[in-house]
N, CA, C and O atoms as a DFTB+ gen file, in Angstrom:
276 C
 N C O
     1  1      12.092       3.423       7.297
     2  2      11.564       3.542       5.949
     3  2      10.456       4.587       5.852
     4  3      10.041       4.954       4.753
     5  1       9.981       5.061       6.988
     6  2       8.893       6.029       6.984
     7  2       7.518       5.394       6.932
     8  3       6.508       6.097       6.899
     9  1       7.470       4.053       6.925
    10  2       6.196       3.339       6.877
    11  2       6.029       2.490       8.134
    12  3       6.982       1.859       8.592
    13  1       4.822       2.475       8.689
    14  2       4.513       1.601       9.824
    15  2       4.050       0.240       9.353
    16  3       4.414      -0.785       9.930
    17  1       3.238       0.232       8.291
    18  2       2.715      -1.041       7.787
    19  2       2.355      -0.920       6.317
    20  3       2.086       0.166       5.804
    21  1       2.360      -2.083       5.650
    22  2       1.959      -2.174       4.255
    23  2       1.147      -3.457       4.089
    24  3       1.558      -4.520       4.553
    25  1       0.006      -3.355       3.434
    26  2      -0.828      -4.511       3.121
    27  2      -0.929      -4.625       1.612
    28  3      -1.168      -3.636       0.919
    29  1      -0.745      -5.842       1.106
    30  2      -0.832      -6.095      -0.329
    31  2      -1.870      -7.179      -0.573
    32  3      -1.893      -8.191       0.127
    33  1      -2.731      -6.967      -1.567
    34  2      -3.691      -7.976      -2.005
    35  2      -3.115      -8.620      -3.262
    36  3      -2.767      -7.932      -4.222
    37  1      -3.020      -9.962      -3.243
    38  2      -2.462     -10.686      -4.392
    39  2      -3.147     -12.037      -4.521
    40  3      -3.905     -12.450      -3.643
    41  1      -2.873     -12.718      -5.622
    42  2      -3.466     -14.035      -5.876
    43  2      -2.995     -15.094      -4.892
    44  3      -3.720     -16.051      -4.623
    45  1      -1.801     -14.939      -4.355
    46  2      -1.299     -15.906      -3.376
    47  2      -0.799     -15.175      -2.137
    48  3      -0.349     -14.032      -2.212
    49  1      -0.886     -15.849      -1.002
    50  2      -0.403     -15.243       0.242
    51  2       1.107     -15.029       0.198
    52  3       1.611     -14.063       0.770
    53  1       1.821     -15.909      -0.466
    54  2       3.267     -15.757      -0.576
    55  2       3.611     -14.473      -1.334
    56  3       4.476     -13.709      -0.904
    57  1       2.942     -14.239      -2.449
    58  2       3.188     -13.023      -3.232
    59  2       2.850     -11.781      -2.414
    60  3       3.612     -10.814      -2.410
    61  1       1.728     -11.802      -1.730
    62  2       1.326     -10.661      -0.905
    63  2       2.339     -10.394       0.201
    64  3       2.686      -9.242       0.462
    65  1       2.809     -11.445       0.846
    66  2       3.789     -11.303       1.928
    67  2       5.111     -10.738       1.424
    68  3       5.671      -9.821       2.025
    69  1       5.605     -11.286       0.324
    70  2       6.882     -10.823      -0.217
    71  2       6.794      -9.361      -0.632
    72  3       7.687      -8.577      -0.311
    73  1       5.736      -8.980      -1.337
    74  2       5.618      -7.593      -1.792
    75  2       5.370      -6.628      -0.634
    76  3       5.866      -5.501      -0.662
    77  1       4.622      -7.042       0.374
    78  2       4.408      -6.135       1.510
    79  2       5.729      -5.847       2.213
    80  3       5.983      -4.709       2.610
    81  1       6.568      -6.862       2.372
    82  2       7.894      -6.647       2.984
    83  2       8.781      -5.786       2.093
    84  3       9.458      -4.878       2.575
    85  1       8.774      -6.071       0.800
    86  2       9.607      -5.294      -0.124
    87  2       9.207      -3.824      -0.132
    88  3      10.067      -2.944      -0.140
    89  1       7.909      -3.557      -0.131
    90  2       7.436      -2.167      -0.122
    91  2       7.763      -1.478       1.196
    92  3       8.122      -0.301       1.214
    93  1       7.640      -2.209       2.296
    94  2       7.988      -1.650       3.606
    95  2       9.455      -1.253       3.644
    96  3       9.800      -0.186       4.150
    97  1      10.309      -2.099       3.116
    98  2      11.743      -1.805       3.075
    99  2      12.044      -0.660       2.104
   100  3      12.902       0.177       2.384
   101  1      11.348      -0.618       0.972
   102  2      11.572       0.451      -0.013
   103  2      11.272       1.817       0.578
   104  3      11.970       2.789       0.290
   105  1      10.240       1.895       1.402
   106  2       9.963       3.127       2.118
   107  2       8.937       4.040       1.478
   108  3       8.447       3.815       0.371
   109  1       8.644       5.067       2.228
   110  2       7.566       5.992       1.896
   111  2       7.788       6.718       0.568
   112  3       6.824       7.057      -0.118
   113  1       9.034       6.955       0.204
   114  2       9.303       7.708      -1.020
   115  2       9.259       6.848      -2.283
   116  3       9.191       7.383      -3.389
   117  1       9.297       5.536      -2.134
   118  2       9.302       4.630      -3.279
   119  2       8.021       3.822      -3.428
   120  3       7.768       3.267      -4.497
   121  1       7.206       3.743      -2.377
   122  2       6.066       2.826      -2.367
   123  2       5.089       3.092      -3.512
   124  3       4.663       2.143      -4.170
   125  1       4.728       4.314      -3.768
   126  2       3.759       4.627      -4.815
   127  2       4.282       4.240      -6.196
   128  3       3.575       3.600      -6.975
   129  1       5.510       4.625      -6.496
   130  2       6.084       4.316      -7.805
   131  2       6.202       2.808      -8.034
   132  3       5.891       2.323      -9.122
   133  1       6.644       2.069      -7.025
   134  2       6.768       0.619      -7.164
   135  2       5.412      -0.042      -7.384
   136  3       5.274      -0.941      -8.213
   137  1       4.417       0.412      -6.635
   138  2       3.074      -0.156      -6.794
   139  2       2.543       0.074      -8.199
   140  3       2.000      -0.842      -8.816
   141  1       2.694       1.275      -8.704
   142  2       2.182       1.577     -10.037
   143  2       2.980       0.839     -11.114
   144  3       2.410       0.342     -12.085
   145  1       4.295       0.771     -10.938
   146  2       5.147       0.081     -11.909
   147  2       4.810      -1.409     -11.990
   148  3       4.795      -1.986     -13.077
   149  1       4.541      -2.030     -10.835
   150  2       4.284      -3.475     -10.778
   151  2       2.796      -3.830     -10.786
   152  3       2.444      -5.008     -10.829
   153  1       1.918      -2.820     -10.745
   154  2       0.481      -3.075     -10.734
   155  2      -0.009      -3.694      -9.439
   156  3      -0.953      -4.483      -9.448
   157  1       0.626      -3.342      -8.316
   158  2       0.294      -3.933      -7.028
   159  2      -0.883      -3.235      -6.365
   160  3      -1.015      -2.012      -6.416
   161  1      -1.732      -4.039      -5.742
   162  2      -2.822      -3.511      -4.917
   163  2      -2.287      -3.409      -3.493
   164  3      -2.143      -4.421      -2.807
   165  1      -1.993      -2.191      -3.049
   166  2      -1.367      -2.012      -1.739
   167  2      -1.979      -0.832      -0.987
   168  3      -2.450       0.140      -1.578
   169  1      -1.952      -0.959       0.341
   170  2      -2.423       0.088       1.254
   171  2      -1.345       0.230       2.321
   172  3      -0.822      -0.775       2.802
   173  1      -1.002       1.464       2.699
   174  2       0.070       1.652       3.671
   175  2      -0.256       2.755       4.657
   176  3      -1.093       3.623       4.406
   177  1       0.440       2.693       5.800
   178  2       0.334       3.691       6.856
   179  2       1.737       4.219       7.106
   180  3       2.672       3.445       7.311
   181  1       1.882       5.545       7.087
   182  2       3.189       6.154       7.310
   183  2       3.459       6.287       8.808
   184  3       2.559       6.115       9.630
   185  1       4.700       6.593       9.147
   186  2       5.085       6.763      10.549
   187  2       4.300       7.872      11.243
   188  3       4.100       7.825      12.457
   189  1       3.858       8.860      10.487
   190  2       3.095       9.958      11.105
   191  2       1.578       9.763      10.975
   192  3       0.813      10.698      11.212
   193  1       1.141       8.549      10.599
   194  2      -0.276       8.218      10.631
   195  2      -1.062       8.445       9.361
   196  3      -2.258       8.158       9.320
   197  1      -0.425       8.950       8.330
   198  2      -1.135       9.144       7.069
   199  2      -1.262       7.806       6.344
   200  3      -0.443       6.906       6.531
   201  1      -2.297       7.691       5.518
   202  2      -2.495       6.463       4.752
   203  2      -2.395       6.754       3.268
   204  3      -2.619       7.877       2.814
   205  1      -2.053       5.716       2.527
   206  2      -1.995       5.828       1.085
   207  2      -2.385       4.498       0.467
   208  3      -2.338       3.456       1.120
   209  1      -2.765       4.546      -0.785
   210  2      -3.095       3.309      -1.482
   211  2      -2.786       3.458      -2.964
   212  3      -2.816       4.553      -3.525
   213  1      -2.492       2.336      -3.567
   214  2      -2.231       2.325      -5.003
   215  2      -3.560       2.341      -5.752
   216  3      -4.613       2.061      -5.179
   217  1      -3.499       2.666      -7.015
   218  2      -4.709       2.661      -7.838
   219  2      -5.328       1.264      -7.892
   220  3      -6.552       1.130      -7.886
   221  1      -4.500       0.234      -7.944
   222  2      -4.997      -1.139      -8.009
   223  2      -5.707      -1.561      -6.725
   224  3      -6.484      -2.515      -6.739
   225  1      -5.453      -0.868      -5.619
   226  2      -6.089      -1.208      -4.337
   227  2      -7.481      -0.591      -4.211
   228  3      -8.298      -1.083      -3.433
   229  1      -7.763       0.458      -4.949
   230  2      -9.019       1.204      -4.800
   231  2     -10.272       0.326      -4.859
   232  3     -11.190       0.556      -4.072
   233  1     -10.360      -0.676      -5.758
   234  2     -11.570      -1.516      -5.787
   235  2     -11.789      -2.322      -4.499
   236  3     -12.909      -2.753      -4.225
   237  1     -10.730      -2.527      -3.711
   238  2     -10.837      -3.302      -2.480
   239  2     -11.212      -2.455      -1.268
   240  3     -11.554      -2.999      -0.218
   241  1     -11.154      -1.131      -1.399
   242  2     -11.420      -0.244      -0.271
   243  2     -12.903       0.123      -0.187
   244  3     -13.530       0.477      -1.186
   245  1     -13.440       0.031       1.012
   246  2     -14.814       0.460       1.246
   247  2     -14.801       1.911       1.698
   248  3     -15.681       2.683       1.318
   249  1     -13.825       2.289       2.496
   250  2     -13.682       3.663       2.959
   251  2     -12.215       3.924       3.243
   252  3     -11.420       3.001       3.417
   253  1     -11.881       5.187       3.285
   254  2     -10.524       5.585       3.619
   255  2     -10.583       6.895       4.390
   256  3     -11.033       7.910       3.859
   257  1     -10.139       6.878       5.616
   258  2     -10.101       8.050       6.499
   259  2     -11.423       8.801       6.513
   260  3     -11.449      10.029       6.427
   261  1     -12.525       8.056       6.623
   262  2     -13.830       8.673       6.767
   263  2     -14.477       9.137       5.491
   264  3     -15.522       9.788       5.539
   265  1     -13.894       8.827       4.344
   266  2     -14.464       9.249       3.063
   267  2     -14.818       8.036       2.224
   268  3     -14.115       7.026       2.260
   269  1     -15.895       8.127       1.473
   270  2     -16.221       7.073       0.535
   271  2     -15.215       7.101      -0.595
   272  3     -14.776       8.171      -1.017
   273  1     -14.853       5.945      -1.082
   274  2     -13.881       5.859      -2.190
   275  2     -14.625       5.726      -3.491
   276  3     -14.004       5.639      -4.550
């Protein structure tokens, strides 16, 4: 899928688990669009080590790759 890992913040652990798996399966080319469409707070790591996050995840991040958010 082009992704090593996906983390989702949600109201329930079940919702977070299901969406993290779904996004991992959807892959690197779909993760951003799905997150924005569904309003998901997600953070991911690609196979080549790059990171990404949805807009909804930004309030949960303290730092990202050495930069203040």
